[in-house]
C-alpha positions as a Python dict, from the first residue, in 0.01 Angstrom:
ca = {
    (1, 'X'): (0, 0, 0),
    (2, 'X'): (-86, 230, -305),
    (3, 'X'): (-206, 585, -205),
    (4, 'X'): (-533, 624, -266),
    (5, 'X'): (-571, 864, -555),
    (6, 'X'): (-657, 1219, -529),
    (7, 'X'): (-994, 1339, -677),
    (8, 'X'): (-936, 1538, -1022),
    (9, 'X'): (-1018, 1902, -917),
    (10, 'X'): (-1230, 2081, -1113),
    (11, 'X'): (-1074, 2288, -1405),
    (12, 'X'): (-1127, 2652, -1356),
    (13, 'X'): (-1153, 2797, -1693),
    (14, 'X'): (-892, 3055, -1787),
    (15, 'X'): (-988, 3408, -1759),
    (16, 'X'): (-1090, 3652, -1995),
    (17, 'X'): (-968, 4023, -2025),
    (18, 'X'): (-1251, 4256, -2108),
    (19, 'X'): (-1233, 4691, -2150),
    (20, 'X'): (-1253, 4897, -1849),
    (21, 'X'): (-1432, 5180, -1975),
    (22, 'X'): (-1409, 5529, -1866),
    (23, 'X'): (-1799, 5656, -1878),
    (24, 'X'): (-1744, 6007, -1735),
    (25, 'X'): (-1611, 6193, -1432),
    (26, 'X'): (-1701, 6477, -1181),
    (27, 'X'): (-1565, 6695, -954),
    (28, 'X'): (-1636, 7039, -798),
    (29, 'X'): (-1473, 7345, -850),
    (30, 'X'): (-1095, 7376, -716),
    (31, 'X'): (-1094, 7616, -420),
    (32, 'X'): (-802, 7847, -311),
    (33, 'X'): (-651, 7693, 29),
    (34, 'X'): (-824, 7933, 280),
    (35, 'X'): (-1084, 8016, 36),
    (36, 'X'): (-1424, 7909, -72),
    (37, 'X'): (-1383, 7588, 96),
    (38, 'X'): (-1232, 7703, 408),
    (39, 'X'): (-1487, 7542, 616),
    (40, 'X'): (-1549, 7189, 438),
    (41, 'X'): (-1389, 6895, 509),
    (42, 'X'): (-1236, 6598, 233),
    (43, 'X'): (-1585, 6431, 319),
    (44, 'X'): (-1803, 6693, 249),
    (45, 'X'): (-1634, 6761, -69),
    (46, 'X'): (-1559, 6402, -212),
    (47, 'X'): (-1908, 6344, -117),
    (48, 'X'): (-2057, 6642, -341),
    (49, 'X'): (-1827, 6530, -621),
    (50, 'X'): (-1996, 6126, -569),
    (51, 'X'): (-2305, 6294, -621),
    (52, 'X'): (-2288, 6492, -880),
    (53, 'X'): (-2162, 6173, -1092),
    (54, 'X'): (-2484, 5977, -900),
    (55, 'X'): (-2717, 6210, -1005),
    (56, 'X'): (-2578, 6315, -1408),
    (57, 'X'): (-2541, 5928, -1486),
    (58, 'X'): (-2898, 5826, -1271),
    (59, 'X'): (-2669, 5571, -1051),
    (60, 'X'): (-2923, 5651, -759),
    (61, 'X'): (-2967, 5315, -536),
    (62, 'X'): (-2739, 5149, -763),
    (63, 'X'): (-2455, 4897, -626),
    (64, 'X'): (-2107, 4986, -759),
    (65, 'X'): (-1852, 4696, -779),
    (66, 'X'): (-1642, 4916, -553),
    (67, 'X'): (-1532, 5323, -499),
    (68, 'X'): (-1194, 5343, -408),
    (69, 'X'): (-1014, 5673, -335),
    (70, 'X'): (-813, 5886, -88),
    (71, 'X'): (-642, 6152, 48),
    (72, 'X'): (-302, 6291, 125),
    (73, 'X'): (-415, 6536, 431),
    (74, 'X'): (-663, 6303, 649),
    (75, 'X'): (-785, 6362, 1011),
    (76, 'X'): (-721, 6011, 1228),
    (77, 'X'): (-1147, 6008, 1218),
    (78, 'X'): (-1130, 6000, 886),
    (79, 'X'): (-981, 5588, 863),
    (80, 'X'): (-1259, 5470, 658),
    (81, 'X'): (-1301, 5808, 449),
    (82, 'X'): (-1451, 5663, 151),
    (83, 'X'): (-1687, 5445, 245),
    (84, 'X'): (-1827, 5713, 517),
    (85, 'X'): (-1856, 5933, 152),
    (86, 'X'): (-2032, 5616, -5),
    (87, 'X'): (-2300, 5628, 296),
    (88, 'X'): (-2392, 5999, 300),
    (89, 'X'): (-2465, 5949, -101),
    (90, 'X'): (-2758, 5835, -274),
    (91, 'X'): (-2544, 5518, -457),
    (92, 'X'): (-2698, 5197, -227),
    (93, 'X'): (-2537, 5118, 134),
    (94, 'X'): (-2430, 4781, -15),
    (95, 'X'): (-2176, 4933, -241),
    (96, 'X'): (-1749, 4850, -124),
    (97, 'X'): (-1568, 5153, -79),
    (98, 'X'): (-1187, 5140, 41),
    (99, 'X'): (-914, 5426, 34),
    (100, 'X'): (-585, 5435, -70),
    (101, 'X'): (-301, 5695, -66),
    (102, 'X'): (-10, 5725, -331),
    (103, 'X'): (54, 6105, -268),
    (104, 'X'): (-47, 6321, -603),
    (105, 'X'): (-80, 6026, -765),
    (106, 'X'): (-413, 5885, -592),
    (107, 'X'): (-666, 5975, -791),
    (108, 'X'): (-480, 5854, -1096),
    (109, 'X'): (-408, 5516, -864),
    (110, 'X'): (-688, 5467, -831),
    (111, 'X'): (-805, 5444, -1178),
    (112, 'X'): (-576, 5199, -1250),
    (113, 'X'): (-624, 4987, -1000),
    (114, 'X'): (-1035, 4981, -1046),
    (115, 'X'): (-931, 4982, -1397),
    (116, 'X'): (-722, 4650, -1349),
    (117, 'X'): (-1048, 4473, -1135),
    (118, 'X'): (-1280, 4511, -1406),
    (119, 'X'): (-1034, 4405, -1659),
    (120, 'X'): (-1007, 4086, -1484),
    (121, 'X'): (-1371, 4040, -1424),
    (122, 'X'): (-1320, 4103, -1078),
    (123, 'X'): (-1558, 4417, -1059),
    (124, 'X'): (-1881, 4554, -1325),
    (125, 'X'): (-1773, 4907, -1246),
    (126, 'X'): (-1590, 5135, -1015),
    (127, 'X'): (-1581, 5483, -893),
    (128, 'X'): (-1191, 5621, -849),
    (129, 'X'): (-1072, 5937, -699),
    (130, 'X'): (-931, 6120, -471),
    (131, 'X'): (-1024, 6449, -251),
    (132, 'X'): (-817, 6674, -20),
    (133, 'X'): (-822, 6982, 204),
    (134, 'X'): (-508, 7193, 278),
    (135, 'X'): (-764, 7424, 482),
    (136, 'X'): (-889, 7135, 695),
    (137, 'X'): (-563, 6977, 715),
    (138, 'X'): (-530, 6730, 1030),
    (139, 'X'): (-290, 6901, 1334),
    (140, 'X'): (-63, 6708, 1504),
    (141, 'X'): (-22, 6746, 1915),
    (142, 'X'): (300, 6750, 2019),
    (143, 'X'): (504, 6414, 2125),
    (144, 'X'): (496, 6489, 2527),
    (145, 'X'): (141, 6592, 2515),
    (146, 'X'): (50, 6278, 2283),
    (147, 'X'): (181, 6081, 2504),
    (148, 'X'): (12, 6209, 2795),
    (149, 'X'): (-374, 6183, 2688),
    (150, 'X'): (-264, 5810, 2546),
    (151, 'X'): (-150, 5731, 2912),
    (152, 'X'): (-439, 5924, 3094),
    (153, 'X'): (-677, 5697, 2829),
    (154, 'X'): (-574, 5387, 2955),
    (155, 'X'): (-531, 5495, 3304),
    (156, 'X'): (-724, 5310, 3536),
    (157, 'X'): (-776, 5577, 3827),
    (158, 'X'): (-836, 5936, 3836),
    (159, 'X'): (-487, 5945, 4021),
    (160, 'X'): (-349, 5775, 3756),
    (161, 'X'): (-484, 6031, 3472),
    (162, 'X'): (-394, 6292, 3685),
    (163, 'X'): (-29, 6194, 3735),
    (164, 'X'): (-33, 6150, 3320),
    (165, 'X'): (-102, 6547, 3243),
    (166, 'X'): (102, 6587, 3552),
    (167, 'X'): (397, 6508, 3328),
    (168, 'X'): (290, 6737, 3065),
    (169, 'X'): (521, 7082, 2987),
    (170, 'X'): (442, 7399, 2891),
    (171, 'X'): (644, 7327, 2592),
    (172, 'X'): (442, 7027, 2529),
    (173, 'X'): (120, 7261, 2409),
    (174, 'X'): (283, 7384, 2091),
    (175, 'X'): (96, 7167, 1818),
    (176, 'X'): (312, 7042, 1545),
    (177, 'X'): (231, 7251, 1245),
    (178, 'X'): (137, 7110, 882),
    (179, 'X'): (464, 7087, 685),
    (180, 'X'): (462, 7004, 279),
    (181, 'X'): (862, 6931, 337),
    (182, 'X'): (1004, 6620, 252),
    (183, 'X'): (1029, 6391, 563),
    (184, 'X'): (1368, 6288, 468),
    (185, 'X'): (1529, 6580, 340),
    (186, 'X'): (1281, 6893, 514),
    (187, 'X'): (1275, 7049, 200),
    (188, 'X'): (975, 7144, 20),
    (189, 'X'): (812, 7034, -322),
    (190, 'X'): (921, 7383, -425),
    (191, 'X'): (1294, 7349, -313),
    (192, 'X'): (1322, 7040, -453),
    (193, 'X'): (1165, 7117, -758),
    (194, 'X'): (1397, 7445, -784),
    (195, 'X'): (1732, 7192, -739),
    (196, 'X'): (1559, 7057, -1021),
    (197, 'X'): (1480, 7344, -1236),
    (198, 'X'): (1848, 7451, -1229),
    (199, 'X'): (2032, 7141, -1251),
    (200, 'X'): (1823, 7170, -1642),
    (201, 'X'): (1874, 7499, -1699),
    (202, 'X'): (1512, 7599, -1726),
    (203, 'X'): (1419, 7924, -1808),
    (204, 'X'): (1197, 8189, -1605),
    (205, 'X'): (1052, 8244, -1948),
    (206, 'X'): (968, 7933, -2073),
    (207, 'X'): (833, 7868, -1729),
    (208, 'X'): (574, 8171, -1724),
    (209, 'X'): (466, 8063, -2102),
    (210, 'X'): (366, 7691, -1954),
    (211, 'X'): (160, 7908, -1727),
    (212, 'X'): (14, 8135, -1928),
    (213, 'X'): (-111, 7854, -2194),
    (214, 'X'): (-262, 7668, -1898),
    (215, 'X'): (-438, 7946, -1771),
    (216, 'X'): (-586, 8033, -2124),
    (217, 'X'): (-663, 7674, -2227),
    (218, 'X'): (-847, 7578, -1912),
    (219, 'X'): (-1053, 7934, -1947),
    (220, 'X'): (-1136, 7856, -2311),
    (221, 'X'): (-1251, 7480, -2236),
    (222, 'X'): (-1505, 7670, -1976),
    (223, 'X'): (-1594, 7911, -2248),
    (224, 'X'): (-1681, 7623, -2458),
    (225, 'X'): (-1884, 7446, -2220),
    (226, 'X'): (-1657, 7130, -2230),
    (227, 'X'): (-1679, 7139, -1848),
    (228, 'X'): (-2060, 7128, -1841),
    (229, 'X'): (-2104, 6776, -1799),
    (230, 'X'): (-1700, 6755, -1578),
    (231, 'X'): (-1773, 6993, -1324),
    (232, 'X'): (-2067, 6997, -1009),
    (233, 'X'): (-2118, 7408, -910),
    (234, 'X'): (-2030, 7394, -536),
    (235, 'X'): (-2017, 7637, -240),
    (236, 'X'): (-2091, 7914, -472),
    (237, 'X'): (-1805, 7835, -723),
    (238, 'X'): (-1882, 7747, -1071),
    (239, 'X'): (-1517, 7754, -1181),
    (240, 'X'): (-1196, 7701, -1015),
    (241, 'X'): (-1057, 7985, -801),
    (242, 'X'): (-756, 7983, -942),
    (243, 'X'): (-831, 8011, -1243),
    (244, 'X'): (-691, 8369, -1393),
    (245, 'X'): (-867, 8446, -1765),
    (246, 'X'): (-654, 8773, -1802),
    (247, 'X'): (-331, 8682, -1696),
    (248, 'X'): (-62, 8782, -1940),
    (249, 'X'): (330, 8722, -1961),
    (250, 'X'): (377, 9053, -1855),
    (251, 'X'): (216, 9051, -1526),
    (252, 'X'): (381, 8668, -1450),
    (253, 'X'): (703, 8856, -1545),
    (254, 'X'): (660, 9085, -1279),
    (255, 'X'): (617, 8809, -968),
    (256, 'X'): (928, 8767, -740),
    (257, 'X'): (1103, 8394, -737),
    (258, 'X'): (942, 8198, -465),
    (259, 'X'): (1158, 7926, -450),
    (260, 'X'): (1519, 7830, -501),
    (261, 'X'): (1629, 8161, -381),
    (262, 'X'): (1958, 8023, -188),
    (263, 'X'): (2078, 7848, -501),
    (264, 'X'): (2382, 7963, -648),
    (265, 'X'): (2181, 7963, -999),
    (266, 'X'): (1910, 8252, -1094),
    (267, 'X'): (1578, 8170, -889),
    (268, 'X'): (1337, 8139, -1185),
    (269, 'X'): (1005, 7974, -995),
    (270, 'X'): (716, 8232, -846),
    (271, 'X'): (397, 8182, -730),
    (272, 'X'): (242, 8226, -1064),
    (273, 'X'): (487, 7934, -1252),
    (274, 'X'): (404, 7698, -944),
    (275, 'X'): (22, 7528, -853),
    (276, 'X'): (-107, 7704, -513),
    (277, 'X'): (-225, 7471, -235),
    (278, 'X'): (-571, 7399, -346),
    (279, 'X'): (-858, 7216, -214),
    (280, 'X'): (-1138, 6941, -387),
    (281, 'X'): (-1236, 6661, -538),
    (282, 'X'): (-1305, 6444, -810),
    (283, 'X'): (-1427, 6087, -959),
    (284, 'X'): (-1500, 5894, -1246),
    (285, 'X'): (-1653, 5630, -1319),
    (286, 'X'): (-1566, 5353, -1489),
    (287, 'X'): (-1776, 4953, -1548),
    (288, 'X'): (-1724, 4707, -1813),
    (289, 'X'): (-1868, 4742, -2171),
    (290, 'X'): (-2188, 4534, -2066),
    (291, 'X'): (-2243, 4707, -1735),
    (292, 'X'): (-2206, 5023, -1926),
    (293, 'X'): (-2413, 4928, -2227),
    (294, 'X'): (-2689, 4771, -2008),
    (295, 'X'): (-2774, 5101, -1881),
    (296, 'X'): (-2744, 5310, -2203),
    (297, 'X'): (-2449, 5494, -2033),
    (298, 'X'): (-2201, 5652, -2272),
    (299, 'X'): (-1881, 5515, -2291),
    (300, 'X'): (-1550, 5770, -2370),
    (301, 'X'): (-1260, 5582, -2364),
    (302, 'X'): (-1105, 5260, -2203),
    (303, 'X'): (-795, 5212, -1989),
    (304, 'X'): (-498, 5085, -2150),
    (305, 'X'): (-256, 5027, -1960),
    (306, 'X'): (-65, 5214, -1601),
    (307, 'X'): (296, 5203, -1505),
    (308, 'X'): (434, 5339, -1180),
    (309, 'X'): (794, 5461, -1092),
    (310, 'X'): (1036, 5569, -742),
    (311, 'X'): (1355, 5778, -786),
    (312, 'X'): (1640, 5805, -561),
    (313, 'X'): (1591, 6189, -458),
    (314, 'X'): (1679, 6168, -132),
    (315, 'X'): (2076, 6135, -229),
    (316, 'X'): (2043, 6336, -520),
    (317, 'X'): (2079, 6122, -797),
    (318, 'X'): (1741, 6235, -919),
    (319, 'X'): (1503, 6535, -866),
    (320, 'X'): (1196, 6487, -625),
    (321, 'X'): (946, 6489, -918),
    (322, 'X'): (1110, 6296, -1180),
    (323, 'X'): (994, 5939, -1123),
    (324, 'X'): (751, 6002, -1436),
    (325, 'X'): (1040, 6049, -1672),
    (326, 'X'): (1106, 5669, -1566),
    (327, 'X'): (785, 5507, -1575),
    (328, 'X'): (669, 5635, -1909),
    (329, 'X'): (951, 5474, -2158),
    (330, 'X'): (844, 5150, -1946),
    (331, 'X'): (480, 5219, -2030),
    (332, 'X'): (507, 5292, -2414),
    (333, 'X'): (788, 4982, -2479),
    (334, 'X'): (505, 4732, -2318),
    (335, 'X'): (233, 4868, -2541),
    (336, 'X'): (464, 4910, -2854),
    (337, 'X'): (396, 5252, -2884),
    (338, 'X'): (597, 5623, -2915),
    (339, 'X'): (513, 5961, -2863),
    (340, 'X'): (433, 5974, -3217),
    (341, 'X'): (106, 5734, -3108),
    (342, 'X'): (-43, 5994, -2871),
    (343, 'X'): (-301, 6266, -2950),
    (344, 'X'): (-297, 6423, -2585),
    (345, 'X'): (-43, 6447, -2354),
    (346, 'X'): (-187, 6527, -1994),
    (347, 'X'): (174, 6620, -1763),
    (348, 'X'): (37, 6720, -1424),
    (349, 'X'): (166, 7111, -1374),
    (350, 'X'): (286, 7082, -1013),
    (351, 'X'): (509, 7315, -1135),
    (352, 'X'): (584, 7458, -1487),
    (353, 'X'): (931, 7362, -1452),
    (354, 'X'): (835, 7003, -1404),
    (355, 'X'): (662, 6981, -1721),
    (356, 'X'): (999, 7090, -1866),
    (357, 'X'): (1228, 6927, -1683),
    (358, 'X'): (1041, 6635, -1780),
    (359, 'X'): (1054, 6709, -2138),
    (360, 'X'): (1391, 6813, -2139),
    (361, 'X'): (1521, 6497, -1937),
    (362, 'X'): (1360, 6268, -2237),
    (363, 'X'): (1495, 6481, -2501),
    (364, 'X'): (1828, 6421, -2334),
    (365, 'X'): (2064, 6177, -2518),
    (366, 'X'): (2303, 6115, -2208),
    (367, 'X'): (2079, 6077, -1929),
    (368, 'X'): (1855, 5871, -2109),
    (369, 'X'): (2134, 5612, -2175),
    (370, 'X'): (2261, 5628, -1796),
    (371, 'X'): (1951, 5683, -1627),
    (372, 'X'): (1697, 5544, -1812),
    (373, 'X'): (1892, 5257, -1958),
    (374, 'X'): (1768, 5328, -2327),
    (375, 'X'): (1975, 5346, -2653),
    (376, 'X'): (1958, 5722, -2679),
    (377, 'X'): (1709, 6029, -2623),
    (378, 'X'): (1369, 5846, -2595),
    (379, 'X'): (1220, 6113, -2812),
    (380, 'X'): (1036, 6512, -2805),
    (381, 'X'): (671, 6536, -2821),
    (382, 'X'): (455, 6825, -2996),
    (383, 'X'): (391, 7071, -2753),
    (384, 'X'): (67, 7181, -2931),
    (385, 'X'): (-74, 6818, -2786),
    (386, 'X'): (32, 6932, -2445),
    (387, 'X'): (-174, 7021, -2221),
    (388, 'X'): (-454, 7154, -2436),
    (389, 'X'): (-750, 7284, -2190),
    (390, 'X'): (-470, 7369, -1942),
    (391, 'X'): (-379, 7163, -1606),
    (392, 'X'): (-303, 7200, -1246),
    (393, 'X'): (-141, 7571, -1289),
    (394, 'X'): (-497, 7743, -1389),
    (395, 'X'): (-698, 7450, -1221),
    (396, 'X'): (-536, 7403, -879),
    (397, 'X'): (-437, 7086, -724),
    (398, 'X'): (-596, 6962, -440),
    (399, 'X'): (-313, 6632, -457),
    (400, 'X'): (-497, 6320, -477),
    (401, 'X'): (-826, 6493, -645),
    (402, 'X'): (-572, 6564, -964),
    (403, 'X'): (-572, 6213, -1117),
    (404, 'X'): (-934, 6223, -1154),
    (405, 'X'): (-952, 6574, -1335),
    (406, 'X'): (-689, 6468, -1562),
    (407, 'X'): (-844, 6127, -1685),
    (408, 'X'): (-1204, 6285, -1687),
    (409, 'X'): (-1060, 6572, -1944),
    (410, 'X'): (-854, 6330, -2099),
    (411, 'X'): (-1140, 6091, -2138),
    (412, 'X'): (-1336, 6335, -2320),
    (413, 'X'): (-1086, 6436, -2535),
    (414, 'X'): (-971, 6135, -2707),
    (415, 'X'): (-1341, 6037, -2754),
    (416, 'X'): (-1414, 6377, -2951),
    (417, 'X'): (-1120, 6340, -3131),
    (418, 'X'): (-1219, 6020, -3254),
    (419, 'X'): (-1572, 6125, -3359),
    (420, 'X'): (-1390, 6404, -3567),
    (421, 'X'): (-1139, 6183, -3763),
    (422, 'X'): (-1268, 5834, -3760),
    (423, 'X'): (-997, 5705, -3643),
    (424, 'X'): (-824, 5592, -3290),
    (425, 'X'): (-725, 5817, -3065),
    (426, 'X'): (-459, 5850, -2772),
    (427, 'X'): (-363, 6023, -2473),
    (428, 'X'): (-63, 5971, -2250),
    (429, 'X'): (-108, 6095, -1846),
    (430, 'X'): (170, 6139, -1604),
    (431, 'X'): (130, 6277, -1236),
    (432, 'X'): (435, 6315, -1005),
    (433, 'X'): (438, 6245, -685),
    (434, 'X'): (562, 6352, -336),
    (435, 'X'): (812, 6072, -169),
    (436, 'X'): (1019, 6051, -549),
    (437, 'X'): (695, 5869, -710),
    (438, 'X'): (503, 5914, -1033),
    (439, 'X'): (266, 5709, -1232),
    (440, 'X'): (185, 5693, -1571),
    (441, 'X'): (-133, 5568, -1776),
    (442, 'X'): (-219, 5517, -2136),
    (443, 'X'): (-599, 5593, -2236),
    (444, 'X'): (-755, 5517, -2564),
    (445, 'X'): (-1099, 5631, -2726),
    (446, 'X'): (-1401, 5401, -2684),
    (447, 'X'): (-1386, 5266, -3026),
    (448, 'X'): (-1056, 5101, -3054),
    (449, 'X'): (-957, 4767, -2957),
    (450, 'X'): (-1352, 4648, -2908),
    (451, 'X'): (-1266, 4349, -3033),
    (452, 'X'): (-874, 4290, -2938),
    (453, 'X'): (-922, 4347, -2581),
    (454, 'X'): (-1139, 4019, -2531),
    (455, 'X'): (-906, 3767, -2518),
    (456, 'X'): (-828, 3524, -2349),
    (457, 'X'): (-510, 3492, -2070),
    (458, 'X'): (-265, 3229, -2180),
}
């Protein structure tokens, strides 16, 4: 007997690819751990930051496709951290909000990965970011005591919660303090970074001039006013703390090594080469051409394209903070492009000898033919693009609020430069990562590829 025949399901068309388009960003101030923001927690600040971008772009009652962010340092009450931020701002109770964590890497994350939605069709617009407090961070009980108020919480009797703390040691009252070491290895960004740092022969000089330009390009952009419309006064701050206007080579000369001091090689990394714990927040937002256009909102620049890498660091084939080095040649061979494409190049300052490690490691004929798999040295890029209104040394970096700052100012920049020449502009962003992680991402001014990027999926 014949089967009878299936009905012919009905053909969803293919999709389409449209621009995910960067309309602006916010954030607060960057506060000194300990500081200005000593008594604010990662909701109160990524909720300032949300509205500040509600109320410069008039998003009041509006429903956003989604807000996705995170932190690095969150209390156990904090699970749904976002979407609590979503509810104590003005956008409307019916917007999505979700977090996610990739360590310094969040913010940036989650640009992509709102980015990605829209591109799809999947979302009208997004708000991406990241916040965190190393002055509210969360503090761990100890294991015995843990243990104790789980077992006295599910006790049925007062006996029975009794004998629980019964079991509880003196010895069990020391909390577990916050730690920024690696869990695998114990050692610090800074140590890591320092293995690092030697292992490419960086310089303590070239190290305090990365610092010196970032503290004198991010005072200058103030100066300007290219912050005006980035940055939401909060707490009394109108700039970030760290910032240090008068700073000279000379007085970064004079700092003692911080890190890296029980290496065999010269300790070349102090305090004022290396980003100080930091707290705050940022967002941008991002929607489709239409959503944007529909509501006369100005659009910067668009998303191109994000690539994320993991190194081996914890057996030493590869420093801590390298994984960037990896992703971008993946990034710029899928898009066709070199660093001779790129107007802007945003390299997240954990530390200044990151920034050169990085560029030294891709300037590097050997290692890029045995680690990176490619024909020879994948290239050097013009340091006058790096970096240009400074980064994470002047600014701070309060981890998974950095992605945010970065694509904000990069945003901005590319779109100015292409009102000045006419013509399409670039920038490249990379943020490394704690855990051997980095991610990369490729933005492009407003104007280009308004037509290309609407095609269809094959």
């Amino acid at each position: 007997m014949a089967l009878p025949s299936s009905p012919t399901p009905h053909q969803v068309p293919p999709t389409r690819l449209t621009d995910a388009v960067i309309v602006g960003g916010n954030r607060i101030p960057f506060a000194r751990a300990g500081g200005k923001y000593a008594h604010v927690s990662n909701q109160d600040m990524f909720t300032a930051a949300l509205e500040g971008l509600v109320a410069r772009f008039g998003l009041q009652g509006e429903r956003i496709g989604e807000v996705v962010g995170g932190s690095v340092l969150k209390h156990s009450r904090d699970f749904n951290l976002v979407r609590e931020c979503v509810l104590g701002s003005s956008l409307s109770p019916q917007t999505p909000a979700y977090d996610l964590q990739q360590a310094c890497a969040t913010g940036l994350e989650a640009v992509i990965s709102t980015s990605n939605k829209i591109r799809l069709g999947q979302l009208d617009s997004a708000i991406a970011g990241g916040t965190d407090s190393i002055s509210d961070a969360p503090i761990a009980l100890s294991e015995g005591l843990r243990r104790a108020i789980l077992k006295a919480s599910h006790a049925k009797t007062l006996g029975a919660r009794v004998k629980a703390f019964a079991a509880v040691r003196p010895a069990d009252f020391t909390p577990a303090a916050p730690s920024t070491g690696e869990p695998r290895t114990g050692l610090s960004m800074g140590e890591h970074q320092a293995i690092t740092t030697a292992r490419w022969g960086v310089t303590r000089e070239a190290q305090d001039q990365i610092a010196f330009n970032s503290h004198h390009g991010l005072a200058d952009a103030y100066d300007s006013g290219f912050f005006d419309d980035l940055v939401t006064p909060y707490k009394g701050l109108t700039r970030d703390q760290n910032l240090r206007a008068d700073t000279t080579l000379e007085k970064l000369g004079t700092l003692k090594p911080a890190f890296g001091t029980s290496l065999s090689a010269p300790a070349t990394m102090t305090a004022g080469n290396s980003t100080p714990l930091t707290d705050g927040a940022s967002v941008v937002l991002l929607g489709s051409r239409a959503w944007a256009e529909a509501r006369d909102l100005p659009v910067l620049a668009r998303v191109v394209d994000g690539e994320s890498a993991a190194v081996d660091y914890v057996h030493g084939r590869e420093g801590l903070l390298m994984a960037p080095v990896h992703a971008v040649p993946r990034l710029l061979a899928r898009n066709g492009l070199t660093f001779e494409d790129f107007d802007f190049f945003e390299i997240h300052e954990a530390f200044a000898s990151t920034v050169l490690s990085t560029l030294a490691a891709w300037a590097d004929d050997e290692y890029c033919r045995t680690e990176l798999g490619l024909d020879g040295a994948f290239g050097t890029l013009d340091r006058s693009k790096l970096n240009v209104h400074g980064s994470s040394l002047a600014a701070g970096h309060p981890f998974a609020a950095t992605g945010g700052r970065i694509v904000a100012t990069a945003a901005k920049l590319v779109a100015a430069k292409a009102a000045e020449t006419g013509r399409v502009s670039r920038a490249l962003i990379s943020v490394c990562a704690a855990g051997g992680l980095g991610v990369a991402a490729i933005i492009e001014s407003a104007a280009a590829g308004a037509e290309s990027t609407e095609e269809a999926t094959k």
